[in-house]
Amino acid sequence: MKRVRYWVEWVLVSFFGRLVQALPFAAAQKIGDIAGSLVFWGDVKGRKVAMANLEVAFGSALSLNQRRRVAQRSLQVFGRNFLELFWTGRLTNSNVDQFISFEDPQRLRELVESDVPFIAITPHFGSVELAGTLIGLKGRPLTIISQPFKNQRLTPVFRELREATGHKIIVPDNAVVHLLRALRSGKAIFLFTDLTLKLRDSAVIIDAFGLKMRVTQIHAFLHQRTGFPIVPWVTLPRGDGSYVVRILPWLRFPSDTSYQEITQICWNQFEPIIRENPHCWLWVYKHWRYRPSVPGPRYPFYANRSTQFDLEVESQQNPEKAKILSEQIREHVRWQRQHE
């Protein structure tokens, strides 16, 4: 039965992809808006997560109706992002600037003409798929991690779309090894920096909207191992349906900078932009999976207390105790695995 369902999904996605590509760009975006609204009203659990995230992030700065509008618009943005990926087959180097372009041409030249590999980073913000197409068409292909679908028939469909402009897609298994190899061979890579990880995964804890958030540290690790710069960027809507890619200042850190410090500074580039354009961030995602046990700011309803999380926070706040606390963390992880 599952095999039949997967085949039907593949047929529908393949047909729908061709249909979207045949539509005008504005029509594809409109369908994305409708799809996002349907998900917002149909996915009760997801809507509850988004509303809770917005409440703890903005507090009284946003009313209930404003939070609802931002949450709905956020899903519309990502509905557009999904459909725009299918539309990228119509983009070429000669027409892409009509739909998305770089805010600063000088930054574009630095990006494309530099012989130095770099680590491109962004959160789940705005039209990431179109931005990737733009960067590829302008002559700087990236190595990108992409999670394979449970339906294996769909994985090559999306891989082909993303690799059409020269990018190389890799799976998460042994991703760090592949990314390190890509950088050392002179290639640029791309990473999302707002991926919150479960306790079994190596991560660091940063402050985001005044709350503790456990996120990936891969970009910090790769930077310290290679010395290659980190290049933060975001995609912003222009208001007419097109987009602009803003490349932020390149980041380099002394060799003794901790992964947590690097990750925090990288996040600090994005948070003010998210505050100014909250509808562009993916609020339906569980950004704050864990919360400290000590009294403090309000966290979303889904955030869990964890001894390991508390130890990780304490280790980062008290570097002189890091060695002892790290051993306690390892002991706790071993105990947890034995009792799962």
Coordinates of C-alpha atoms in Angstrom, one line a residue:
M1 CA 0.0 0.0 0.0
K2 CA 2.8 2.4 0.9
R3 CA 4.5 1.7 -2.5
V4 CA 1.3 2.7 -4.3
R5 CA 0.9 5.8 -2.2
Y6 CA 4.5 6.8 -2.9
W7 CA 4.0 6.3 -6.7
V8 CA 0.8 8.4 -6.6
E9 CA 2.8 11.2 -4.7
W10 CA 5.5 11.1 -7.3
V11 CA 3.0 11.4 -10.2
L12 CA 1.2 14.3 -8.5
V13 CA 4.4 16.2 -7.7
S14 CA 5.8 15.6 -11.2
F15 CA 2.5 16.8 -12.8
F16 CA 2.1 19.7 -10.5
G17 CA 5.8 20.8 -11.0
R18 CA 5.3 21.0 -14.8
L19 CA 2.0 22.8 -14.3
V20 CA 3.6 25.4 -12.0
Q21 CA 6.5 25.9 -14.4
A22 CA 4.0 26.7 -17.2
L23 CA 2.2 29.4 -15.1
P24 CA 3.2 33.1 -14.9
F25 CA 5.5 33.8 -11.9
A26 CA 2.8 35.8 -10.2
A27 CA 0.2 33.0 -10.6
A28 CA 2.6 30.5 -9.0
Q29 CA 3.1 32.8 -6.1
K30 CA -0.6 33.3 -5.7
I31 CA -1.1 29.5 -5.5
G32 CA 1.7 29.4 -2.9
D33 CA -0.2 32.0 -0.9
I34 CA -3.4 30.0 -1.0
A35 CA -1.5 26.8 -0.1
G36 CA 0.1 28.6 2.9
S37 CA -3.3 29.9 4.1
L38 CA -4.8 26.4 3.8
V39 CA -1.9 24.9 5.9
F40 CA -2.3 27.7 8.5
W41 CA -6.0 27.0 9.0
G42 CA -5.8 23.3 8.5
D43 CA -2.8 22.4 10.6
V44 CA -4.0 23.2 14.1
K45 CA -0.8 21.9 15.8
G46 CA 1.5 23.9 13.5
R47 CA -0.6 27.0 14.0
K48 CA -0.4 26.6 17.8
V49 CA 3.4 26.3 17.6
A50 CA 3.7 29.4 15.4
M51 CA 1.5 31.5 17.7
A52 CA 3.4 30.4 20.8
N53 CA 6.7 31.2 19.2
L54 CA 5.6 34.7 18.2
E55 CA 4.2 35.3 21.7
V56 CA 7.4 34.5 23.5
A57 CA 9.6 36.3 20.9
F58 CA 7.6 39.6 20.7
G59 CA 5.5 39.6 23.8
S60 CA 3.1 42.5 24.0
A61 CA 4.7 44.2 21.0
L62 CA 2.4 42.2 18.8
S63 CA -1.4 41.8 19.4
L64 CA -3.1 38.5 19.0
N65 CA -4.4 39.5 15.6
Q66 CA -1.0 40.7 14.5
R67 CA 0.6 37.4 15.6
R68 CA -2.1 35.5 13.6
R69 CA -1.4 37.6 10.5
V70 CA 2.4 37.1 10.8
A71 CA 2.0 33.4 11.3
Q72 CA -0.3 33.0 8.3
R73 CA 2.0 35.2 6.1
S74 CA 5.0 33.2 7.2
L75 CA 3.4 30.0 5.8
Q76 CA 2.4 31.9 2.7
V77 CA 6.1 32.9 2.2
F78 CA 7.2 29.3 2.5
G79 CA 4.4 28.1 0.2
R80 CA 5.7 30.5 -2.4
N81 CA 9.3 29.3 -1.7
F82 CA 8.2 25.7 -2.4
L83 CA 6.4 26.5 -5.7
E84 CA 9.2 28.9 -6.8
L85 CA 11.6 26.0 -6.7
F86 CA 9.6 24.4 -9.5
W87 CA 9.6 27.7 -11.4
T88 CA 13.4 28.0 -11.4
G89 CA 13.6 25.9 -14.5
R90 CA 12.5 29.0 -16.5
L91 CA 15.2 31.2 -15.0
T92 CA 18.4 32.0 -17.0
N93 CA 21.3 34.3 -16.4
S94 CA 19.7 36.8 -18.7
N95 CA 16.2 36.9 -17.1
V96 CA 16.9 36.0 -13.4
D97 CA 17.4 39.7 -12.3
Q98 CA 13.8 40.4 -13.2
F99 CA 12.7 38.1 -10.3
I100 CA 15.6 38.2 -7.9
S101 CA 18.9 40.2 -7.8
F102 CA 21.7 41.2 -5.4
E103 CA 21.2 44.3 -3.4
D104 CA 24.8 45.3 -3.7
P105 CA 26.5 44.5 -7.1
Q106 CA 30.0 44.9 -5.5
R107 CA 29.2 42.2 -2.9
L108 CA 28.1 40.0 -5.8
R109 CA 31.4 40.5 -7.6
E110 CA 33.3 39.7 -4.4
L111 CA 31.3 36.5 -4.0
V112 CA 31.7 35.3 -7.6
E113 CA 35.2 36.4 -8.3
S114 CA 36.8 35.3 -5.0
D115 CA 39.1 32.4 -5.2
V116 CA 38.6 31.7 -1.5
P117 CA 36.0 29.1 -0.6
F118 CA 33.4 30.3 1.8
I119 CA 30.6 29.1 4.2
A120 CA 27.3 30.7 3.1
I121 CA 24.7 30.8 5.9
T122 CA 21.1 31.9 6.3
P123 CA 18.1 31.0 8.4
H124 CA 14.8 29.6 7.1
F125 CA 14.0 33.1 5.9
G126 CA 12.4 34.3 2.7
S127 CA 12.8 32.8 -0.8
V128 CA 15.8 30.6 -0.2
E129 CA 15.2 28.5 -3.3
L130 CA 15.3 31.5 -5.7
A131 CA 18.4 32.9 -4.0
G132 CA 20.2 29.6 -4.5
T133 CA 19.2 29.6 -8.2
L134 CA 20.5 33.2 -8.5
I135 CA 23.9 32.4 -6.9
G136 CA 24.3 29.4 -9.1
L137 CA 23.4 31.3 -12.3
K138 CA 25.8 34.0 -11.4
G139 CA 28.7 31.5 -11.4
R140 CA 29.2 30.4 -7.8
P141 CA 27.7 26.9 -7.3
L142 CA 27.4 25.6 -3.7
T143 CA 27.6 22.3 -1.9
I144 CA 24.3 22.0 0.0
I145 CA 22.9 19.5 2.5
S146 CA 19.4 18.3 1.7
Q147 CA 17.3 15.8 3.7
P148 CA 16.1 13.0 1.5
F149 CA 12.4 12.3 1.4
K150 CA 10.8 9.2 2.9
N151 CA 9.4 8.7 -0.5
Q152 CA 12.6 7.9 -2.4
R153 CA 10.9 8.7 -5.7
L154 CA 10.7 12.4 -4.7
T155 CA 14.3 12.9 -3.7
P156 CA 15.8 12.9 -7.3
V157 CA 13.0 15.3 -8.4
F158 CA 14.0 18.0 -6.0
R159 CA 17.8 17.2 -6.3
E160 CA 17.6 17.7 -10.0
L161 CA 15.8 21.1 -9.6
R162 CA 18.5 22.3 -7.1
E163 CA 21.4 21.0 -9.1
A164 CA 20.2 22.5 -12.4
T165 CA 22.3 25.6 -11.8
G166 CA 25.5 23.8 -10.8
H167 CA 24.9 23.1 -7.1
K168 CA 25.9 19.8 -5.5
I169 CA 23.4 18.2 -3.2
I170 CA 24.6 15.9 -0.4
V171 CA 22.6 13.9 2.2
P172 CA 23.0 14.5 6.0
D173 CA 24.9 11.3 6.6
N174 CA 28.6 12.1 7.1
A175 CA 27.7 15.7 5.9
V176 CA 30.6 17.3 7.9
V177 CA 33.1 15.1 6.2
H178 CA 31.7 15.9 2.7
L179 CA 31.5 19.7 3.5
L180 CA 35.0 19.8 4.8
R181 CA 36.2 18.0 1.7
A182 CA 34.3 20.4 -0.5
L183 CA 35.9 23.5 1.2
R184 CA 39.4 22.0 1.0
S185 CA 38.9 21.4 -2.7
G186 CA 38.1 25.0 -3.3
K187 CA 34.3 24.8 -3.3
A188 CA 31.8 27.1 -1.4
I189 CA 29.1 25.5 0.8
F190 CA 25.7 26.5 2.1
L191 CA 24.1 25.8 5.5
F192 CA 21.0 26.8 7.5
T193 CA 22.0 28.1 10.9
D194 CA 18.6 27.9 12.7
L195 CA 18.3 24.1 12.8
T196 CA 17.5 23.2 16.3
L197 CA 18.9 19.8 17.3
K198 CA 17.8 17.0 19.6
L199 CA 19.9 16.2 22.6
R200 CA 21.6 13.2 20.9
D201 CA 23.1 15.7 18.3
S202 CA 26.1 17.9 19.0
A203 CA 25.1 21.5 19.3
V204 CA 25.6 24.8 21.1
I205 CA 23.1 27.0 23.0
I206 CA 22.6 30.6 21.9
D207 CA 20.4 33.4 22.9
A208 CA 17.6 34.1 20.4
F209 CA 14.8 36.6 21.2
G210 CA 16.0 36.5 24.8
L211 CA 15.6 32.7 25.0
K212 CA 18.0 29.8 25.0
M213 CA 18.0 28.0 21.7
R214 CA 20.0 24.8 21.0
V215 CA 21.2 25.0 17.4
T216 CA 23.7 23.5 14.9
Q217 CA 27.4 24.5 15.2
I218 CA 28.6 23.0 11.9
H219 CA 29.4 26.4 10.4
A220 CA 31.5 27.3 13.4
F221 CA 33.3 24.0 13.3
L222 CA 34.1 24.2 9.6
H223 CA 35.3 27.8 9.9
Q224 CA 37.7 26.9 12.7
R225 CA 39.0 23.9 10.9
T226 CA 39.6 25.7 7.6
G227 CA 39.8 29.4 8.3
F228 CA 37.5 30.1 5.4
P229 CA 35.1 33.1 5.9
I230 CA 31.5 32.8 6.9
V231 CA 29.2 34.7 4.5
P232 CA 25.7 35.5 6.0
W233 CA 22.9 36.5 3.7
V234 CA 19.2 36.9 3.6
T235 CA 16.5 37.2 0.9
L236 CA 14.0 40.1 1.3
P237 CA 10.8 40.8 -0.6
R238 CA 10.7 44.0 -2.7
G239 CA 6.9 44.4 -2.6
D240 CA 6.3 43.8 -6.3
G241 CA 6.7 40.0 -6.1
S242 CA 10.4 40.0 -6.7
Y243 CA 13.2 39.7 -4.2
V244 CA 16.6 41.1 -3.3
V245 CA 19.5 39.1 -1.8
R246 CA 21.4 41.1 0.9
I247 CA 24.9 39.8 1.5
L248 CA 26.0 40.8 5.0
P249 CA 29.6 41.5 6.0
W250 CA 31.9 38.4 5.8
L251 CA 32.9 37.0 9.2
R252 CA 36.3 35.7 10.4
F253 CA 37.2 34.8 13.9
P254 CA 40.4 34.2 15.9
S255 CA 41.4 30.6 16.2
D256 CA 40.6 30.5 19.9
T257 CA 37.0 31.7 19.5
S258 CA 34.6 29.1 20.8
Y259 CA 32.0 27.4 18.6
Q260 CA 29.3 29.0 20.8
E261 CA 30.6 32.5 20.4
I262 CA 30.8 32.1 16.6
T263 CA 27.3 30.7 16.4
Q264 CA 26.0 33.5 18.6
I265 CA 27.6 36.2 16.5
C266 CA 26.3 34.6 13.3
W267 CA 22.8 34.6 14.7
N268 CA 23.1 38.2 15.8
Q269 CA 23.4 39.2 12.2
F270 CA 20.0 37.7 11.5
E271 CA 17.8 38.5 14.5
P272 CA 17.4 42.2 13.9
I273 CA 16.4 41.5 10.3
I274 CA 13.9 38.9 11.5
R275 CA 12.5 41.4 13.9
E276 CA 12.0 43.9 11.1
N277 CA 10.5 41.3 8.8
P278 CA 8.9 38.6 11.1
H279 CA 6.6 37.2 8.3
C280 CA 9.7 35.9 6.4
W281 CA 10.9 33.5 9.2
L282 CA 9.5 30.0 9.6
W283 CA 7.6 30.4 12.9
V284 CA 5.8 27.0 12.6
Y285 CA 9.2 25.3 13.4
K286 CA 9.9 24.3 17.0
H287 CA 12.8 26.7 17.5
W288 CA 12.9 26.3 21.3
R289 CA 12.7 22.5 22.0
Y290 CA 14.3 22.8 25.4
R291 CA 14.1 25.3 28.3
P292 CA 16.3 25.8 31.4
S293 CA 14.9 24.4 34.7
V294 CA 15.7 27.6 36.6
P295 CA 13.0 30.3 36.6
G296 CA 13.2 32.8 33.8
P297 CA 11.5 34.0 30.7
R298 CA 8.4 32.3 29.3
Y299 CA 9.1 29.6 26.8
P300 CA 6.7 28.0 24.2
F301 CA 4.4 25.3 25.5
Y302 CA 6.3 22.5 23.7
A303 CA 9.7 23.4 25.3
N304 CA 10.9 20.6 27.6
R305 CA 13.2 20.7 30.6
S306 CA 16.3 18.5 30.4
T307 CA 19.2 17.8 32.8
Q308 CA 21.5 17.6 29.8
F309 CA 20.3 20.9 28.5
D310 CA 20.9 22.5 32.0
L311 CA 24.4 21.1 32.1
E312 CA 25.2 22.4 28.6
V313 CA 24.0 25.9 29.6
E314 CA 26.1 25.8 32.7
S315 CA 29.1 24.6 30.8
Q316 CA 28.9 27.5 28.4
Q317 CA 28.3 30.0 31.2
N318 CA 31.2 28.6 33.3
P319 CA 34.1 27.7 31.0
E320 CA 36.3 26.9 34.0
K321 CA 34.0 24.1 34.8
A322 CA 33.6 22.9 31.3
K323 CA 35.7 19.8 31.6
I324 CA 33.8 18.5 34.7
L325 CA 30.5 19.4 33.2
S326 CA 31.3 17.8 29.9
E327 CA 31.9 14.5 31.7
Q328 CA 28.6 14.9 33.5
I329 CA 26.9 15.5 30.2
R330 CA 28.5 12.3 28.7
E331 CA 27.4 10.3 31.8
H332 CA 23.9 11.6 31.5
V333 CA 23.7 10.8 27.7
R334 CA 25.0 7.2 28.4
W335 CA 22.4 6.8 31.2
Q336 CA 19.6 8.1 28.9
R337 CA 20.5 5.8 26.1
Q338 CA 20.5 2.8 28.4
H339 CA 17.0 3.6 29.7
E340 CA 15.4 4.5 26.3

